[in-house]
Coordinates of C-alpha atoms and ligand atoms in Angstrom, one line a residue:
M1 CA -52.4 22.8 17.1
S2 CA -53.7 24.9 20.0
P3 CA -51.1 27.6 21.7
T4 CA -51.2 25.8 25.0
N5 CA -50.3 22.8 23.4
A6 CA -47.2 24.3 21.4
F7 CA -45.9 25.9 24.4
S8 CA -47.0 22.7 27.1
P9 CA -43.1 21.6 28.9
F10 CA -43.7 18.8 26.0
F11 CA -42.9 20.5 23.4
V12 CA -40.8 23.3 24.9
A13 CA -37.9 20.2 25.9
L14 CA -37.7 18.5 22.3
F15 CA -37.2 22.3 21.2
V16 CA -34.8 23.1 23.0
A17 CA -32.9 18.9 22.8
T18 CA -33.6 19.4 18.8
A19 CA -31.8 23.2 18.6
T20 CA -28.6 21.6 20.9
L21 CA -28.2 18.6 18.7
A22 CA -28.3 20.9 15.5
Q23 CA -26.1 23.5 17.9
T24 CA -23.5 20.2 18.3
L25 CA -23.2 18.9 14.6
A26 CA -23.2 22.5 13.1
A27 CA -19.8 23.1 15.9
G28 CA -18.5 20.3 13.8
E29 CA -18.4 17.9 17.2
P30 CA -17.0 14.6 16.5
S31 CA -19.5 12.1 16.3
A32 CA -19.4 8.7 15.7
S33 CA -22.7 8.6 13.6
S34 CA -22.0 10.6 11.3
I35 CA -18.7 8.7 9.8
L36 CA -20.3 6.5 6.6
P37 CA -18.7 3.2 7.6
A38 CA -16.7 0.3 4.8
Q39 CA -18.7 -2.8 3.1
P40 CA -18.0 -4.9 5.6
D41 CA -17.5 -8.0 2.3
A42 CA -15.4 -5.2 0.5
L43 CA -12.9 -4.9 3.4
Q44 CA -12.9 -8.3 4.2
K45 CA -12.1 -9.3 0.7
W46 CA -9.1 -6.5 0.6
Q47 CA -7.6 -8.3 3.3
E48 CA -7.6 -11.7 1.1
M49 CA -6.1 -9.8 -1.1
R50 CA -2.9 -9.3 1.0
F51 CA -0.6 -7.9 -1.6
G52 CA -0.5 -4.9 -4.1
M53 CA 2.2 -2.3 -5.9
F54 CA 2.3 1.2 -4.8
I55 CA 3.6 3.0 -7.8
H56 CA 5.4 6.9 -7.3
W57 CA 5.2 7.8 -10.2
G58 CA 5.8 12.0 -12.2
P59 CA 8.3 14.4 -14.1
V60 CA 10.0 14.8 -11.2
S61 CA 11.5 10.7 -12.1
L62 CA 13.7 13.2 -14.4
T63 CA 15.7 14.4 -11.7
G64 CA 15.9 11.2 -9.7
R65 CA 14.6 12.5 -6.3
E66 CA 12.2 12.8 -4.1
I67 CA 8.9 13.1 -5.4
G68 CA 7.2 16.1 -3.9
W69 CA 9.5 16.0 -0.8
S70 CA 12.1 17.5 -3.5
R71 CA 10.1 20.7 -4.6
G72 CA 11.9 24.0 -3.2
K73 CA 14.8 22.3 -1.9
P74 CA 17.4 20.7 -3.6
T75 CA 15.6 21.0 -6.5
P76 CA 14.1 24.7 -7.0
R77 CA 10.8 25.8 -7.6
E78 CA 10.8 26.9 -10.6
E79 CA 12.6 24.2 -11.8
Y80 CA 10.1 21.4 -10.4
D81 CA 7.4 23.0 -11.7
N82 CA 8.4 23.5 -15.2
L83 CA 9.6 19.3 -15.2
Y84 CA 5.6 18.2 -16.7
K85 CA 7.1 20.6 -20.2
R86 CA 10.0 17.5 -20.7
F87 CA 8.3 14.7 -19.6
N88 CA 8.3 12.2 -21.8
P89 CA 7.7 8.4 -20.9
A90 CA 7.8 6.8 -24.5
Q91 CA 8.2 3.1 -23.1
F92 CA 4.8 3.4 -20.5
S93 CA 3.4 0.5 -21.1
A94 CA 0.3 -0.8 -18.5
E95 CA -0.1 -3.8 -19.7
E96 CA 4.0 -4.1 -18.5
W97 CA 3.6 -3.0 -15.4
V98 CA 0.1 -4.7 -15.0
S99 CA 1.7 -8.0 -15.9
L100 CA 4.7 -7.6 -13.7
A101 CA 2.1 -6.2 -10.7
K102 CA 0.6 -10.4 -11.9
Q103 CA 3.5 -12.3 -11.8
T104 CA 4.8 -10.7 -8.3
G105 CA 1.5 -12.8 -7.1
M106 CA 0.5 -8.4 -6.1
K107 CA -3.9 -8.9 -5.9
Y108 CA -3.5 -4.9 -7.1
M109 CA -2.1 -1.5 -7.4
V110 CA -2.5 1.9 -5.5
L111 CA -0.4 4.9 -8.1
T112 CA -0.2 8.4 -6.9
S113 CA -2.6 10.0 -10.1
K114 CA -2.1 13.3 -7.4
H115 CA 0.8 13.2 -5.3
H116 CA 2.1 16.5 -3.5
D117 CA 3.5 18.8 -6.1
G118 CA 0.0 18.1 -7.1
F119 CA 0.7 17.3 -10.9
C120 CA -2.1 15.0 -11.9
L121 CA -1.0 11.9 -14.1
W122 CA -4.5 11.9 -16.1
D123 CA -5.9 14.6 -17.8
S124 CA -8.4 16.5 -15.8
Q125 CA -10.7 18.9 -16.7
Y126 CA -9.9 21.3 -13.0
T127 CA -6.7 21.9 -14.0
D128 CA -3.4 21.8 -17.0
Y129 CA -0.9 20.9 -14.4
D130 CA -1.4 17.1 -16.1
I131 CA -0.6 14.4 -18.3
A132 CA -2.5 15.7 -21.3
S133 CA -0.3 19.2 -21.0
T134 CA 2.8 17.0 -21.2
P135 CA 4.7 16.0 -24.4
F136 CA 4.1 12.8 -23.6
G137 CA -0.2 13.5 -23.9
R138 CA -1.0 9.9 -22.7
D139 CA -3.6 9.3 -19.9
V140 CA -2.2 7.1 -17.5
I141 CA -4.3 6.6 -15.4
K142 CA -6.9 5.6 -18.4
E143 CA -4.4 3.3 -19.8
L144 CA -3.7 1.4 -16.6
T145 CA -7.2 1.3 -15.2
D146 CA -8.2 -0.2 -18.3
E147 CA -5.5 -2.9 -18.1
C148 CA -6.1 -3.8 -14.5
K149 CA -9.9 -5.0 -15.6
R150 CA -7.9 -7.0 -18.2
Q151 CA -6.0 -8.4 -16.0
G152 CA -8.8 -8.6 -13.0
I153 CA -5.8 -6.7 -10.3
A154 CA -8.3 -3.8 -8.1
F155 CA -6.9 -0.5 -9.1
G156 CA -6.6 2.5 -6.2
P157 CA -5.5 6.2 -6.8
Y158 CA -3.2 7.3 -4.0
Y159 CA -4.2 11.4 -4.4
S160 CA -3.0 14.0 -1.7
I161 CA -4.9 16.2 -0.1
L162 CA -2.4 18.7 0.9
D163 CA -1.3 20.4 -2.4
W164 CA 1.9 22.5 -2.3
Y165 CA 0.7 24.1 -6.0
Q166 CA -2.6 25.1 -5.7
P167 CA -2.7 28.0 -4.4
D168 CA -6.1 28.0 -2.0
Y169 CA -4.6 24.9 -0.3
G170 CA -2.5 27.8 1.7
E171 CA 0.3 26.2 3.7
S172 CA 3.7 28.1 3.5
R173 CA 5.2 25.4 0.7
G174 CA 2.3 25.8 -1.0
V175 CA 2.4 28.9 -3.0
G176 CA 2.4 27.6 -7.4
P177 CA 4.5 29.1 -10.8
G178 CA 3.3 32.4 -10.6
Y179 CA 1.3 32.7 -8.3
E180 CA 0.6 36.5 -6.6
L181 CA -3.2 35.1 -5.0
D182 CA -4.8 39.6 -4.1
R183 CA -6.6 37.2 -1.9
Q184 CA -6.3 35.1 1.3
P185 CA -6.9 31.0 0.3
D186 CA -9.9 29.4 0.3
I187 CA -9.3 25.9 1.9
R188 CA -13.0 25.6 1.2
K189 CA -12.0 26.4 -2.6
H190 CA -9.5 23.3 -2.1
V191 CA -12.1 21.1 -0.9
D192 CA -14.2 21.5 -4.0
Y193 CA -11.1 21.2 -6.2
V194 CA -10.3 17.5 -4.1
K195 CA -14.0 16.6 -4.1
N196 CA -14.2 17.6 -7.8
Q197 CA -11.1 15.4 -8.9
L198 CA -12.2 12.8 -7.2
Q199 CA -15.5 13.3 -8.8
E200 CA -14.2 12.8 -12.0
L201 CA -12.0 10.2 -11.3
N202 CA -14.1 8.1 -10.0
Q203 CA -16.5 8.5 -12.9
K204 CA -14.3 7.7 -16.0
Y205 CA -11.6 5.8 -14.8
G206 CA -13.3 3.8 -12.0
P207 CA -14.3 1.6 -9.8
F208 CA -11.8 1.2 -7.7
H209 CA -11.6 -0.6 -4.4
V210 CA -9.6 2.5 -2.7
F211 CA -9.3 6.3 -2.2
W212 CA -6.1 6.4 -0.6
F213 CA -5.4 8.7 0.3
D214 CA -2.4 11.4 1.5
G215 CA -1.3 14.4 2.8
E216 CA -3.9 15.1 6.1
W217 CA -1.4 16.5 8.4
E218 CA -0.7 20.0 7.6
S219 CA -2.6 22.1 9.6
P220 CA -5.4 23.7 6.5
W221 CA -6.6 20.0 7.0
T222 CA -9.0 19.6 9.8
H223 CA -11.2 16.7 11.8
E224 CA -14.1 17.5 10.3
M225 CA -13.0 17.7 6.1
G226 CA -12.3 14.2 6.7
V227 CA -15.3 13.2 7.7
D228 CA -16.9 15.5 5.2
L229 CA -14.9 13.9 3.3
N230 CA -14.8 10.6 3.5
N231 CA -18.5 10.4 3.2
F232 CA -18.2 12.5 0.3
C233 CA -16.4 9.0 -1.4
R234 CA -18.3 6.6 0.1
R235 CA -21.5 8.6 -1.7
L236 CA -19.4 8.7 -4.8
Q237 CA -19.3 4.7 -4.4
P238 CA -20.9 2.7 -1.3
D239 CA -18.0 -0.4 -1.9
V240 CA -15.0 2.2 -1.9
L241 CA -12.2 1.5 0.6
I242 CA -10.9 4.4 2.4
N243 CA -7.7 5.1 4.2
N244 CA -6.7 6.2 7.0
R245 CA -5.4 9.4 6.2
V246 CA -8.4 11.0 5.0
D247 CA -8.9 11.8 8.5
K248 CA -6.2 13.3 11.4
G249 CA -6.8 10.0 13.1
R250 CA -2.9 8.4 12.5
R251 CA -1.1 8.6 15.5
G252 CA 2.6 9.4 13.2
M253 CA 4.6 6.5 11.6
H254 CA 3.1 3.6 13.0
G255 CA -0.5 4.7 11.2
M256 CA -2.7 2.7 13.7
F257 CA -6.2 5.3 14.6
Q258 CA -9.2 4.5 16.5
P259 CA -12.1 4.1 13.5
G260 CA -15.9 5.1 14.8
E261 CA -13.6 8.5 16.3
F262 CA -11.9 9.2 13.2
A263 CA -12.8 8.5 9.4
G264 CA -10.6 5.6 7.6
D265 CA -11.3 2.7 7.4
Y266 CA -8.2 0.8 8.0
G267 CA -4.0 1.9 9.6
T268 CA -1.7 3.0 7.5
P269 CA 1.9 1.6 8.8
E270 CA 4.8 3.5 6.4
Q271 CA 8.3 2.1 5.9
R272 CA 8.0 -1.0 9.1
V273 CA 5.8 -3.4 9.7
G274 CA 2.9 -2.8 11.7
T275 CA 2.3 -4.6 14.9
F276 CA 0.1 -7.4 14.9
D277 CA -3.4 -6.6 15.4
R278 CA -6.7 -8.2 14.4
S279 CA -9.7 -5.5 15.4
V280 CA -8.5 -2.8 13.2
P281 CA -7.4 -3.5 9.0
W282 CA -3.8 -2.3 8.6
E283 CA -2.2 -1.8 5.5
T284 CA 2.3 -1.4 5.5
C285 CA 3.5 0.4 3.1
M286 CA 7.1 0.5 2.1
T287 CA 9.4 0.8 -0.6
I288 CA 11.7 -1.7 -2.4
C289 CA 14.4 0.8 -2.9
R290 CA 14.6 4.4 -0.3
Q291 CA 12.8 6.2 -2.1
W292 CA 9.0 6.7 -2.9
A293 CA 10.1 7.8 -6.5
W294 CA 12.6 6.3 -8.9
K295 CA 16.8 7.4 -7.6
P296 CA 19.2 6.2 -10.5
N297 CA 21.5 2.9 -8.3
D298 CA 18.9 3.2 -4.5
E299 CA 19.8 0.6 -2.5
L300 CA 17.4 -2.1 -3.6
K301 CA 16.0 -4.5 -0.6
S302 CA 17.2 -7.9 -1.3
L303 CA 15.0 -10.8 -1.8
Q304 CA 15.0 -12.5 1.8
Q305 CA 13.7 -8.9 3.7
C306 CA 11.1 -8.9 1.3
L307 CA 9.7 -11.6 1.7
Q308 CA 10.5 -11.6 5.5
V309 CA 8.2 -8.5 5.8
L310 CA 5.8 -9.7 4.0
V311 CA 5.6 -12.7 6.1
L312 CA 5.6 -10.7 9.1
T313 CA 2.9 -8.3 7.5
A314 CA 0.3 -10.9 6.5
G315 CA 1.8 -13.2 10.3
G316 CA 0.6 -9.7 12.0
D317 CA -2.6 -9.6 10.2
G318 CA -2.0 -7.2 7.8
N319 CA -2.0 -6.3 4.0
L320 CA 1.4 -4.9 2.6
L321 CA 1.3 -2.4 -0.1
L322 CA 5.5 -2.8 -1.6
N323 CA 6.4 0.6 -3.8
V324 CA 8.2 0.6 -6.7
G325 CA 9.3 4.0 -8.2
P326 CA 9.7 4.1 -12.5
M327 CA 11.7 5.4 -14.4
P328 CA 11.5 8.7 -16.3
D329 CA 11.1 6.0 -19.8
G330 CA 8.1 4.8 -18.7
R331 CA 10.4 1.5 -17.8
I332 CA 10.3 0.0 -13.8
E333 CA 14.0 -0.1 -13.2
P334 CA 15.0 -4.2 -14.3
R335 CA 16.2 -4.7 -10.8
Q336 CA 13.1 -4.1 -9.6
A337 CA 11.3 -6.3 -12.1
D338 CA 13.3 -9.0 -10.7
R339 CA 13.2 -9.2 -7.2
L340 CA 9.7 -8.6 -7.5
R341 CA 9.2 -11.6 -10.0
E342 CA 11.3 -13.8 -7.6
M343 CA 8.6 -12.9 -4.7
G344 CA 6.3 -13.8 -7.8
A345 CA 7.8 -17.4 -7.4
W346 CA 8.1 -17.5 -4.3
L347 CA 4.5 -16.7 -3.9
Q348 CA 3.6 -19.3 -6.4
E349 CA 5.2 -22.0 -4.1
N350 CA 3.7 -20.5 -0.7
G351 CA 0.8 -18.3 -1.7
E352 CA -1.7 -20.3 0.2
S353 CA 0.2 -19.4 3.4
I354 CA -0.1 -16.0 2.3
Y355 CA -3.7 -15.3 0.0
G356 CA -6.7 -15.2 2.3
T357 CA -5.2 -16.2 5.7
R358 CA -5.5 -14.0 9.1
G359 CA -2.3 -13.7 10.8
G360 CA -1.8 -15.8 13.7
P361 CA -2.6 -17.2 16.2
F362 CA 1.1 -17.1 17.5
E363 CA 2.4 -14.0 17.4
P364 CA 5.0 -12.6 15.3
G365 CA 8.1 -13.0 17.4
K366 CA 12.3 -13.4 16.1
W367 CA 11.4 -16.8 15.3
G368 CA 8.7 -15.7 12.8
A369 CA 5.3 -15.5 11.9
S370 CA 1.6 -17.7 11.2
T371 CA -1.2 -17.4 9.0
C372 CA -4.3 -19.6 9.2
K373 CA -7.1 -19.5 7.4
G374 CA -9.8 -23.1 8.0
K375 CA -8.5 -25.5 10.2
T376 CA -5.2 -24.8 9.1
I377 CA -2.1 -23.0 10.8
Y378 CA 1.1 -22.0 8.7
L379 CA 4.5 -21.3 10.8
H380 CA 6.6 -18.9 9.2
V381 CA 10.1 -20.6 10.7
L382 CA 12.3 -17.5 9.5
N383 CA 15.1 -17.7 11.8
W384 CA 15.6 -21.6 13.8
P385 CA 16.9 -21.1 17.4
G386 CA 18.6 -24.4 17.4
D387 CA 17.7 -27.6 16.5
R388 CA 13.4 -27.4 16.8
L389 CA 11.1 -24.7 17.9
T390 CA 9.8 -24.0 20.9
L391 CA 7.0 -22.0 21.2
P392 CA 3.8 -21.7 23.6
G393 CA 0.9 -24.2 23.7
I394 CA -3.0 -23.6 22.7
P395 CA -6.0 -24.3 23.5
A396 CA -6.7 -27.2 20.2
K397 CA -5.6 -30.6 19.2
I398 CA -3.1 -30.3 16.2
T399 CA -3.1 -33.9 14.1
S400 CA -0.7 -33.0 11.7
A401 CA 2.5 -31.6 11.0
Q402 CA 3.9 -31.5 7.4
L403 CA 5.7 -28.8 5.6
L404 CA 4.2 -26.7 2.4
G405 CA 4.8 -28.6 -1.2
G406 CA 6.2 -31.6 0.5
G407 CA 8.4 -33.3 3.3
S408 CA 8.4 -34.2 7.1
A409 CA 8.1 -32.3 9.9
S410 CA 7.1 -33.7 13.6
V411 CA 5.9 -31.4 16.1
E412 CA 5.3 -31.8 19.9
Q413 CA 2.5 -30.5 21.6
S414 CA 1.8 -30.7 25.3
D415 CA -0.8 -28.2 27.7
D416 CA 1.8 -25.3 27.4
S417 CA 3.9 -26.0 25.3
I418 CA 4.7 -26.6 20.9
R419 CA 7.6 -28.2 20.0
V420 CA 8.6 -27.7 16.1
E421 CA 11.4 -30.3 14.4
V422 CA 12.3 -30.2 11.1
S423 CA 15.4 -31.2 9.1
P424 CA 18.0 -28.9 8.4
E425 CA 18.1 -30.3 4.4
N426 CA 14.6 -29.9 4.8
R427 CA 14.4 -25.9 5.8
G428 CA 14.1 -22.9 3.1
E429 CA 16.8 -20.7 2.6
I430 CA 15.0 -17.7 4.1
D431 CA 11.2 -19.4 5.5
T432 CA 9.9 -23.1 6.1
V433 CA 6.1 -22.8 6.2
V434 CA 5.1 -25.7 8.3
V435 CA 1.5 -26.5 7.8
L436 CA -0.6 -27.6 11.2
Q437 CA -4.1 -28.9 11.1
V438 CA -5.8 -28.0 13.9
D439 CA -9.8 -29.9 15.4
R440 CA -10.7 -26.4 15.4
D441 CA -11.0 -23.1 13.0
A442 CA -7.7 -22.2 13.9
V443 CA -8.8 -18.5 13.8
M444 CA -10.6 -18.8 16.9
I445 CA -7.9 -20.0 18.6
P446 CA -6.5 -16.6 21.2
P447 CA -3.6 -15.0 19.6
V448 CA -1.2 -15.2 21.8
D449 CA 2.6 -14.0 22.3
A450 CA 5.3 -16.2 21.0
P451 CA 9.0 -14.2 21.5
Ligands
LIG501 C1 3.8 9.8 3.1 C2 4.4 10.8 1.8 O1 5.5 12.3 1.9 C3 5.5 9.8 1.3 O2 6.3 11.1 -0.3 C4 4.4 9.6 0.1 O3 3.6 9.1 -0.4 C5 3.9 8.1 1.4 C6 3.6 6.9 1.1 O4 3.9 8.9 2.2 O5 4.8 9.8 3.5 C7 4.9 10.5 4.8 C8 4.4 11.6 5.3 C9 4.7 12.5 6.6 C10 5.9 12.7 6.6 C11 7.1 11.8 6.2 C12 6.8 10.9 4.9 N1 6.7 13.7 7.4 O6 5.2 14.1 8.4 O7 7.7 13.0 7.9

């Protein structure tokens, strides 16, 4: 290239433009195109599963207090950080846990591989604060992932980014046992630790259906780190899903976010049913009792509460990740297991109105919720307002109506309303599922508000 050409206005402009772009990227400006997205197939398969088991477990179960949060108060740090030396859940059986998930009608499982307290439920080469250092010694993640593969349950690790045990994490709660760091905490070292562990998990126990992150809200974690970690996971396993707690986009316990602007494939409403949303995938996480980790005599939700949550979630177009906290002996508490099996029995009868459906077209309300699949709409009537239920009209013709599992339902349709009647003796105790056939693809019917 001749000197004249190199200084031509065109090359000068190109040079300036490139330099500006490079500067922008180096400064870590949010750049939507830099977030590697989920594979649509993987997301759809996950949505079709609709129902999963969340498990919060670790040495903390010995105290009956909340995982992570009870470290320091009320359990002194010294004591909390040494619980693992007594952790010996001799009755742990991966076979029983996974069988229970199956009997419940759950299609996937998410387990706290590492919660905020930093303890690791697998044998990690990056720390000794792990299951291999307990008297138990068996690798919980190994046994569970093997069993999940055997029984056809998808598995994903919950992984807390914040780590109050690792000194390099650097948040004020984050001083580990005996650590007197003679230097400043270094978040870059912590990020390396996180990435090393995720790679290790994936290599030894993968593939996973999801990396379920948490603990993104504290100040050491930034948006740039979130995008970077998202892309790291995606490169590890291109078809994996990543929840939105990888990045800073989550708006409080509502759990929703702006995809594209922030990393993550789905929203994570916590301890509440998410609001109807077909454009951003979401998953409600909720405890079957009140605490995430096991607590003796914790208040257990009734079957009615559990099924209402499941139905309202599916009707809002979301997934449900229902949490159990196993006991220090390794068993899931029998009364919790019984409740789950009751849900499973209901799903045996009514599962076609949940799995593989989308929420709507009638948005959830006091009356209940609806789901749909193909040319079928499932009305889940949770509260009959009287003799009949009146719903707003839809631009589709209802060609038949009956109860799921048999039994008659009568429907009168006009342009602006639908009146549904089921005689009281034919109504379900908790949920009456009315199956409507319509003359077009029900998912294409625009969602309507149904208070
Ligand atoms: C988080 C965890 O802290 C909790 O232990 C559990 O694992 C849940 C699934 O996710 O929940 C939070 C997160 C943040 C707050 C409360 C609960 N907060 O900032 O008050």
